[in-house]
Every structure is written in C-alpha cells, then in structure tokens.
XYZ file of C-alpha atoms in Angstrom:
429
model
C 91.950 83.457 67.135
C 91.606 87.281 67.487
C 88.010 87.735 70.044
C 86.086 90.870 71.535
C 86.229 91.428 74.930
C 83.629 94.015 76.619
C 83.556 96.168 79.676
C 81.492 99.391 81.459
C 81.548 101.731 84.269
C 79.131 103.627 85.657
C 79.591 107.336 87.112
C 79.443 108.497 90.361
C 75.832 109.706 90.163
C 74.556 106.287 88.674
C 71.738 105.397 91.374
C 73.335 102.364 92.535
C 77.147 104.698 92.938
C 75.663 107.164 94.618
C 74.039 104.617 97.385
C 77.768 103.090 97.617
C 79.182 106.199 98.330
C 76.457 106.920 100.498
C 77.356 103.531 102.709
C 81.067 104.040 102.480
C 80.983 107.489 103.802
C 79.246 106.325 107.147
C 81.571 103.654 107.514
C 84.344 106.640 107.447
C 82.500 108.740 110.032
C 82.246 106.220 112.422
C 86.256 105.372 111.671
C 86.859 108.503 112.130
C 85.089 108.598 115.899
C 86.224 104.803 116.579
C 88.998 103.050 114.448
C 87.293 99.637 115.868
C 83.994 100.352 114.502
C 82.413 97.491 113.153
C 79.706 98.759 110.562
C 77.460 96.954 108.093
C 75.463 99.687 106.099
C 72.809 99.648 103.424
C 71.725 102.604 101.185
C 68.813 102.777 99.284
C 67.716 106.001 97.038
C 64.783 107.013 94.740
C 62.715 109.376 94.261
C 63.059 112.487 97.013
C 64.282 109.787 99.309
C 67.267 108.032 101.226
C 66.738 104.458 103.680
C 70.165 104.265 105.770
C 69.716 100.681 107.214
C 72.602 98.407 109.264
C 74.520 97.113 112.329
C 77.330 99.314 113.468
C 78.799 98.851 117.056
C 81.247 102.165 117.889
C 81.903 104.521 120.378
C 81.612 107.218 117.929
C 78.362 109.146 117.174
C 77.201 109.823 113.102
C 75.365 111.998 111.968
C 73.804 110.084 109.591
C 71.356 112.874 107.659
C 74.393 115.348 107.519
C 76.509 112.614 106.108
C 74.308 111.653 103.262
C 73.467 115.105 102.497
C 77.346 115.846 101.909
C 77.696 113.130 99.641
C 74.938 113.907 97.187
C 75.590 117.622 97.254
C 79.455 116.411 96.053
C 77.760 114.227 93.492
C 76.284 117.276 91.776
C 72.225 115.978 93.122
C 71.771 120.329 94.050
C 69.036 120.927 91.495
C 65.139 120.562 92.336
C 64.489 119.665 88.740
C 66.579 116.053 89.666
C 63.857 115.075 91.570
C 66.554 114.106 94.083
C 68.847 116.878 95.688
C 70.573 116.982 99.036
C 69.101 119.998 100.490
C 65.395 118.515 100.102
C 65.210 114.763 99.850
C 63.990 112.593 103.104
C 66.575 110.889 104.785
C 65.554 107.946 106.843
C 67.881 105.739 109.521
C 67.282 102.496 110.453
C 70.491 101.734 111.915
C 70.814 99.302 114.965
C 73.527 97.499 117.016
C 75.280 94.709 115.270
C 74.213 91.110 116.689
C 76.420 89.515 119.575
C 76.602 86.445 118.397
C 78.730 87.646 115.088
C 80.738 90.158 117.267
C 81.572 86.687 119.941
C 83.371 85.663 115.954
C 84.812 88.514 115.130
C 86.824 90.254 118.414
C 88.910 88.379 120.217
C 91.539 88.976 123.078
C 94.087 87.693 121.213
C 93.648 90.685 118.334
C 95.964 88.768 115.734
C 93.530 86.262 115.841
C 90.325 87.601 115.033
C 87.720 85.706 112.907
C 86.289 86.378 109.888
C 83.502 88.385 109.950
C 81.812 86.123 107.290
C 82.165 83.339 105.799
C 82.897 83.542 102.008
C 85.021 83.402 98.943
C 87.114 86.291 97.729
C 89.271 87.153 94.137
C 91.908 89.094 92.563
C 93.019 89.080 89.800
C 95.771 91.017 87.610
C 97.441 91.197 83.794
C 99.961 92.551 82.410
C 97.890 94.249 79.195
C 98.093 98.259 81.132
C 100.305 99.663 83.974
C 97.231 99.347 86.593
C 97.586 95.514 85.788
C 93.555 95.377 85.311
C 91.731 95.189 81.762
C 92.154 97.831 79.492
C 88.615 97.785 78.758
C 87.595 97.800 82.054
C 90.369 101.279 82.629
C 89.322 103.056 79.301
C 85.786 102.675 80.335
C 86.451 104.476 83.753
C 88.707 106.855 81.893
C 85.661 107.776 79.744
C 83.154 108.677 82.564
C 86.109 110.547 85.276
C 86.845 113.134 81.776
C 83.128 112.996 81.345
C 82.777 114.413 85.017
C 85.649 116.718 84.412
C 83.571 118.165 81.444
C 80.581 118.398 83.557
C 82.301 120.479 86.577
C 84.033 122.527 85.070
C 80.683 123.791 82.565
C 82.562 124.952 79.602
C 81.096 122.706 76.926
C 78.237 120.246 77.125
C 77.040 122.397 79.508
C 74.184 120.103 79.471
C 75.105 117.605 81.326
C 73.529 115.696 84.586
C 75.561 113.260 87.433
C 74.374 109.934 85.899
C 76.066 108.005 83.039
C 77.313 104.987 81.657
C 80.123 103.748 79.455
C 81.279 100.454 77.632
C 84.471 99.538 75.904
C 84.473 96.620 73.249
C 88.174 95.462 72.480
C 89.535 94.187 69.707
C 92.236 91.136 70.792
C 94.632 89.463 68.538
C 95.641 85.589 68.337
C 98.818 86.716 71.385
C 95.705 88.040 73.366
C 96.431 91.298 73.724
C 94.772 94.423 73.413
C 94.715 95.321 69.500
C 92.505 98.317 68.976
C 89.139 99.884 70.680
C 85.771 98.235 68.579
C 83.556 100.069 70.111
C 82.304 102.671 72.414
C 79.068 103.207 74.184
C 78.315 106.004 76.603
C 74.821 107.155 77.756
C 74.328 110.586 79.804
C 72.047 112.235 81.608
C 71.077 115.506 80.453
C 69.058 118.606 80.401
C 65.834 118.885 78.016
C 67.985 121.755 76.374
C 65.935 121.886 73.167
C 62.367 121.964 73.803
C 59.493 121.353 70.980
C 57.777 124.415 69.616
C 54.913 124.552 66.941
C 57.592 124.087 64.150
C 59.524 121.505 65.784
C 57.684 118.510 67.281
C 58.576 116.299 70.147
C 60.506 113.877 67.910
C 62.509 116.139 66.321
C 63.512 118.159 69.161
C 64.800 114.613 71.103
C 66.854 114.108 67.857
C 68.187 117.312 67.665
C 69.666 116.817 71.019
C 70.778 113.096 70.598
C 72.925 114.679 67.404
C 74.381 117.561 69.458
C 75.129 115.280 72.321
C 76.585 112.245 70.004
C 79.123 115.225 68.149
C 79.829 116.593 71.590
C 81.173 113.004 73.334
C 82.946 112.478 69.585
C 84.766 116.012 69.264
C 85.049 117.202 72.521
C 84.819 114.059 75.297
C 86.931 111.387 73.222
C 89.636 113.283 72.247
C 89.896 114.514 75.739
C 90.076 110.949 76.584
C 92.833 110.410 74.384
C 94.380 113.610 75.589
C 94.289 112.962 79.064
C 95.730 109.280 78.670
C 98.840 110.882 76.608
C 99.400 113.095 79.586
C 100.040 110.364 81.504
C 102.365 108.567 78.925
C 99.652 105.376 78.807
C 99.707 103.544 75.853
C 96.215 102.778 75.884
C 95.655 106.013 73.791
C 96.979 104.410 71.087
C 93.753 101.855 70.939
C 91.798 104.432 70.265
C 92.177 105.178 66.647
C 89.761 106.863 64.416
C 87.563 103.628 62.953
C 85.654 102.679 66.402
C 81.920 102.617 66.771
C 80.230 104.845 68.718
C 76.506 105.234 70.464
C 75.710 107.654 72.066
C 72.317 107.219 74.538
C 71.079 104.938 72.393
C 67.413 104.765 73.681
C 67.492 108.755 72.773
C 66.600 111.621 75.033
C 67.877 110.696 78.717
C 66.309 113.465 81.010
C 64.911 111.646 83.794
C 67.726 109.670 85.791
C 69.528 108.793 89.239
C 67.682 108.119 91.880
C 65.215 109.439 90.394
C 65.405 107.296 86.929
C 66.355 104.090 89.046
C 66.336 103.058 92.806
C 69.746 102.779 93.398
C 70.924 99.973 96.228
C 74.501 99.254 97.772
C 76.532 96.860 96.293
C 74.958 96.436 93.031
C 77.520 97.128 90.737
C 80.333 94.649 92.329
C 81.363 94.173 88.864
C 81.982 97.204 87.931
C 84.136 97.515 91.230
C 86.370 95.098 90.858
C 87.648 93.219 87.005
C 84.514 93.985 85.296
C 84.287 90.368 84.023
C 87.501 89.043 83.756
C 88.965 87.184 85.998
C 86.077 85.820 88.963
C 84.151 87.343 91.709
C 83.015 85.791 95.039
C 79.614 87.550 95.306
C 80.228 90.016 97.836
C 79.586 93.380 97.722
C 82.494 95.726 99.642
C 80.761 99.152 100.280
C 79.492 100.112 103.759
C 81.588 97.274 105.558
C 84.229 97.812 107.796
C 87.404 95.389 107.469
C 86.305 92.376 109.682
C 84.278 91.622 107.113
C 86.351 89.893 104.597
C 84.440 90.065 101.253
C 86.517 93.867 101.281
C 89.738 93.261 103.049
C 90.374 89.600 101.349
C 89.784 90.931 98.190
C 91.832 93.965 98.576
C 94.686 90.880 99.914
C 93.979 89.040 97.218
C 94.167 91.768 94.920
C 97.500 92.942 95.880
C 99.111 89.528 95.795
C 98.047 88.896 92.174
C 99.049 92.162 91.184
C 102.508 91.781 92.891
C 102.811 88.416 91.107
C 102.029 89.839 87.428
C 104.583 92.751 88.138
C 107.376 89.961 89.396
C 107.109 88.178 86.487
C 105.222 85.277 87.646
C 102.695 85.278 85.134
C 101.061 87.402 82.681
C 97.655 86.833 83.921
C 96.984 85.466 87.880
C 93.799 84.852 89.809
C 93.793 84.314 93.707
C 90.944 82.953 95.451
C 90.733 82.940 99.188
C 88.139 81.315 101.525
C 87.125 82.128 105.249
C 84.949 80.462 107.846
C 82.913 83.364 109.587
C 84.994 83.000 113.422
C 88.419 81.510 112.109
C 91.378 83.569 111.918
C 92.784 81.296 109.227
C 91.204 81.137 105.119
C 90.190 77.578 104.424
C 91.911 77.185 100.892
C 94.479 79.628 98.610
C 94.352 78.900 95.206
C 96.099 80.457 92.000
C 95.027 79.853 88.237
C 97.585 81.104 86.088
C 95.690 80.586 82.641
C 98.440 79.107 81.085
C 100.881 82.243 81.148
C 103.221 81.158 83.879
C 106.960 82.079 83.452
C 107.983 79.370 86.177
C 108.386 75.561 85.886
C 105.751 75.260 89.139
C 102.652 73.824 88.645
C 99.594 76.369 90.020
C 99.134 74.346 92.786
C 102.535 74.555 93.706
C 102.792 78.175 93.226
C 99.098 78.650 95.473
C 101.055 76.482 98.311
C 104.122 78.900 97.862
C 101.982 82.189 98.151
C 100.490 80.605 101.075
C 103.236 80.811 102.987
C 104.764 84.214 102.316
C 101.637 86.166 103.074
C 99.262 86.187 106.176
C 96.223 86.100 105.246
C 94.351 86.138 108.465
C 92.179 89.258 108.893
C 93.601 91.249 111.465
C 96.918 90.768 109.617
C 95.219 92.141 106.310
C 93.788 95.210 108.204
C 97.371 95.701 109.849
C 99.016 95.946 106.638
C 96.822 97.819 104.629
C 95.527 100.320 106.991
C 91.834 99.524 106.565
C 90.801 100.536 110.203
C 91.312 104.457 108.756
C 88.512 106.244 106.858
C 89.443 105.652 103.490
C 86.733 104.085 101.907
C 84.629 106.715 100.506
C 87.405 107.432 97.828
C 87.235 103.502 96.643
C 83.251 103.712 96.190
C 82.987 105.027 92.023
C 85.443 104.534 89.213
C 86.530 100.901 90.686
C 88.536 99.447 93.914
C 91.511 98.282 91.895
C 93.630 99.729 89.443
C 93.818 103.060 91.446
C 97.003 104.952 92.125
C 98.107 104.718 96.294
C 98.455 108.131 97.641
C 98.873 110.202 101.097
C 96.177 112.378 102.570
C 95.656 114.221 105.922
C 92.938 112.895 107.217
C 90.873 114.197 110.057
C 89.828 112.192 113.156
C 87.883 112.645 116.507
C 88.658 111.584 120.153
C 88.575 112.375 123.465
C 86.280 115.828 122.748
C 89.807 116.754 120.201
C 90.009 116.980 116.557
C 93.218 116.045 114.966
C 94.865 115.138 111.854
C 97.098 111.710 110.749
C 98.415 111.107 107.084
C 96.860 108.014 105.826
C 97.250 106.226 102.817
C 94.539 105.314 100.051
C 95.134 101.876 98.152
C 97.754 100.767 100.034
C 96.909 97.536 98.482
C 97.671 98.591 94.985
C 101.014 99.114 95.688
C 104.051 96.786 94.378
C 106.161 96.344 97.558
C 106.211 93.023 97.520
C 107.639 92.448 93.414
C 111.413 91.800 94.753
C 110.270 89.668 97.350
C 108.393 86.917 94.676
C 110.721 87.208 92.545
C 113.589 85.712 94.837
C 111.464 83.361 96.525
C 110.569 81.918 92.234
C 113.658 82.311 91.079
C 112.890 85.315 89.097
C-alpha cells in the first residue's frame, strides 16, 4: 500500500545549529592545539548571549570568546537588529577539567585498547532510494535550506532574508516502497519586516503582503533552483519534484523575530535532524562538542559506514546497525543488523550481524584510527546532517611546539565506500 513518509532540516542559523556549531568548533581548536584532547562542550544561546559550559583535558589553549564569535559572524548573526550578533553578544565560559575517574576509562597504555568513553547504544542506517544511501526526504529537505542559504549570500533576490529557517519534505511512496513523487513542501524563513504598515495599509495587511511575496519567491525562484541545482549534479531526485506538490510557506505568517533570539538554542537538540531524520533508529546521543572517545559520535559514524557499505554491496536494500559499549571496555557489548526484509542473501540477520562482527573492529581507538576523528573536522559535520555528505580533502591548519603548520585531512571519511568489494566476497555477492 502506497504511504507518506515525512522529513525536515533546519539551517545553519536555527538556534539549536548555531549552538552545535558553536560546540563543534571548540572541539576543533583544541584538536588543532592537542590531537588527544578529550572535550565535552555545551552551547547555549539567546538573547545577546552565549554559556560555553564542559570538561576538556588538552595541552592546547582556546580561545573560547574568539571562537564563538567566528562562528556566528560565518552564520550571517552581524546585524544589531538580530538581537544576537557576534561583535556584541556576551560570551560566557564555564569550562573545567574533565573528571579522573572517566579519563582512568578512557586512556589506557595499551592505546588500541581504550574504553569507551560512555556507555550507550549507537545506529546507522542506509537505503538504496538516492546515491547518499539516506532518505530522499530527509536529502531534499537539506537540499532546500543549503540553496536557500545560497540565495541569502549571494543577495540577488529575496534579499530579505535572515540565517534561521526550516524545511519539510512529505513523500509520496508506492506499494515497491520507493520514492514516487514529492507531496508536499514546507519551508519557514526568517526575514526582514520589509513592508511596514502605513495609514492606508494596516498591520494585517502589510504581514500578508509579505507572506505572498515571500511564498512566490521560495515557488519561482528557491524551488526551481532546487530542482536546478539537483540536475547539475545528475540526481534523480529532481524528478520527484513535479509541478502538483503542496507548498507553505511560514505558515504562522510574518517571521521577523528568530535565532537565538526567537528561541534558546542548546547543543544536541536536533539529533534527528543529524542523522536519518526518522527512519531507521537513534540511540539518544547527541554528537556535537565531543571528541571521539566518546562513542555516541565515532560508533555512529562506524556504524554508519558499515550499513552504507552493505546497501552499496548489495547486501540489502535497506540495513540498520546497532552497536553497544560499556563506558571503560574496549570491546561493544552486542552488533546487531535488521535488514527489514530486503536482504539479497540466504543469511538470516543474525547471521549476517555475527558476520559483520568479525570483519570490522569496532573498538574505539580502532574507529578513531580509521576514520581520522582525532583531526579538527567536526565543525563542517555540525548543519545540513552527519551522513549523506560527500568525503573530501582539505588543508587544515594545526599548532605545536610555538609552530603553525598545515596537514591534508579528510572530511567524512566514514561516508566513503571502500569497503563494497570486501562484503561482497565475504557474502557471496
């Protein structure tokens, strides 16, 4: 039976974004400084204000004020009228040193085996329905708000516009359950009071004036750039997008007052949105601000890369991996793989969880090895989603020993599918 299936995104200056990428960019400073920094950081924002709070132990020093102020300024947060802008909002740091008695779980002399830095249970998840392997709800609605940030940058059109938004993507599936056509689309901006009320216009119909201009704008000039944009890239997913979808546009109407300002935003409240958006599962912890001993992020990158890697082989069409750690042990308690149903190999999923278990090591220090997570790479990961993301080379800058130097490092490693011809030997594939 053909079904719905809905997903959104937020922007990068949603409130609860902007404290992510807030968190994450500490974490890279100190990386940068000390690639054994071990850093747990919280970001809160509102009104004319930023709490740092955490546990980091490094050798490296942060400058935590500059840091934040960088990251808001990129954001587009430069205008007094936000209520929130880097040059003028308070900054606050209550950072301390992490506790000893985690640290006793985490290093050890033996660095292959170090603990987990939590305990905890961690997913990924892939299908086949786009080339990123993810939902194509989930991509479309991050498509959406990157053009939509595009748009705003570059201040050609919608001139208008402000950092925070929101998008959702309702999916039409058929009976095969696969993507059919777009239903609907949702997207809500921030925006300048551009039309103001005058003694022949009240209020009321100055805020619908501007809902109309803004609803033609996102259906003339941001959907077709969308589609545009997706065609450039030779993705089929253009093709859902036909002419018969719904749209609303800020639905509420006028949407002046937002970010921080609109909302207290808060680290790691939009794990959703960072990861399947829905589909698939999700262990409950949040990745932004910690470094890699802490396996809610490098577990679920692993996990992430092995169901990907296991879609792409041929496995299955659609794969979830859950792992589980004790917070100390170098080992996860339990792998296990739900195939939904779609596997291409005469293995139960139990004996295809046993199988994974024994091609890929899955102990923390291992992860971190492989994927390069001890680099400063996590600022990039903290809007528009940790998965689905193309891997890619960057010079990088680091610190050490009173020098400044630079070392290519790569950005989700974990995305990529280096391990397909591998799987597919050891199934039979």
């Amino acid at each position: 039976m053909a079904f719905l299936f809905t997903s959104e995104s937020v922007s990068e200056g949603h409130p609860d974004k902007v404290a992510d990428q807030v968190s994450d960019a500490i974490l890279d400073e100190f990386l940068r400084r000390d690639l054994n920094s071990k850093v747990a950081c919280e970001t809160l924002c509102t009104t004319g204000l930023v709490v740092v709070s955490g546990e980091v132990r490094s050798e490296g020093y942060v400058d935590i004020q500059g840091v934040a102020r960088r990251v808001i300024d990129k954001i587009g947060y430069n205008r007094s009228e936000y209520q929130f802008d880097a040059a003028s909002c308070g900054i606050l740091s209550a950072i301390h040193e992490q506790s000893a008695d985690i640290n006793q779980g985490v290093d050890r002399k033996d660095g292959e085996e170090q603990g987990a830095g939590d305990q905890g249970i961690m997913f990924g998840y892939a299908v086949e329905e786009t080339r990123e392997f993810m939902p194509a709800t989930l991509i479309l609605s991050h498509v959406i708000l990157k053009e939509l940030a595009v748009i705003r940058r570059e201040g050609e059109v919608m001139r208008y516009l402000r950092p925070d938004s929101k998008s959702q993507v309702t999916i039409e599936y058929g009976d095969d359950r696969r993507p059919q056509r777009v239903h609907t689309i949702v997207v809500s901006t921030q925006h300048d009071e551009f039309i103001l009320p005058t003694h022949t216009r009240s209020e009321a119909e100055a805020e619908r004036e501007m809902q109309r201009i803004i609803a033609d704008d996102v259906r003339n000039i941001l959907i077709p750039r969308v589609k545009a944009r997706l065609e450039r890239a030779n993705d089929k997913l253009a093709d859902l997008i036909g002419d018969d979808y719904i749209l609303h546009v800020n639905p509420t109407g006028k949407f002046v007052i937002g970010g921080p300002h609109g909302d207290t935003g808060l680290t790691g409240r939009k794990i959703i949105v960072d990861t399947y958006d829905g589909r698939g599962a999700h262990g409950g912890g949040a990745f932004s601000g910690k470094d890699s001993s802490k396996v809610d992020r490098s577990a679920a990158y692993a996990a992430r890369h092995i169901a990907k890697n296991m879609v792409a082989a041929g496995i299955a069409r659609e794969v979830l991996v859950q792992v589980s750690y004790a917070i100390g042990i170098a080992q996860p308690l339990s792998i296990y793989v739900d195939t939904y149903g779609t596997a291409n190999v005469n293995m139960s999923d139990g004996e295809i969880a046993a199988k994974i278990g024994g091609m890929f090591d899955l102990r923390p220090a291992a992860i971190v090895e492989r994927f390069g997570l001890k680099y400063p790479i996590f600022e990039a990961t903290a809007s528009y989603g940790h998965f689905g993301r193309r891997p890619y080379t960057e010079l990088v800058r680091f610190y050490g020993e009173g020098k400044e130097f630079a070392k290519e490092v790569e950005f989700f490693s974990w995305e990529k599918l280096d391990e397909v011809d591998r799987l597919k030997q050891e199934f039979g594939l």
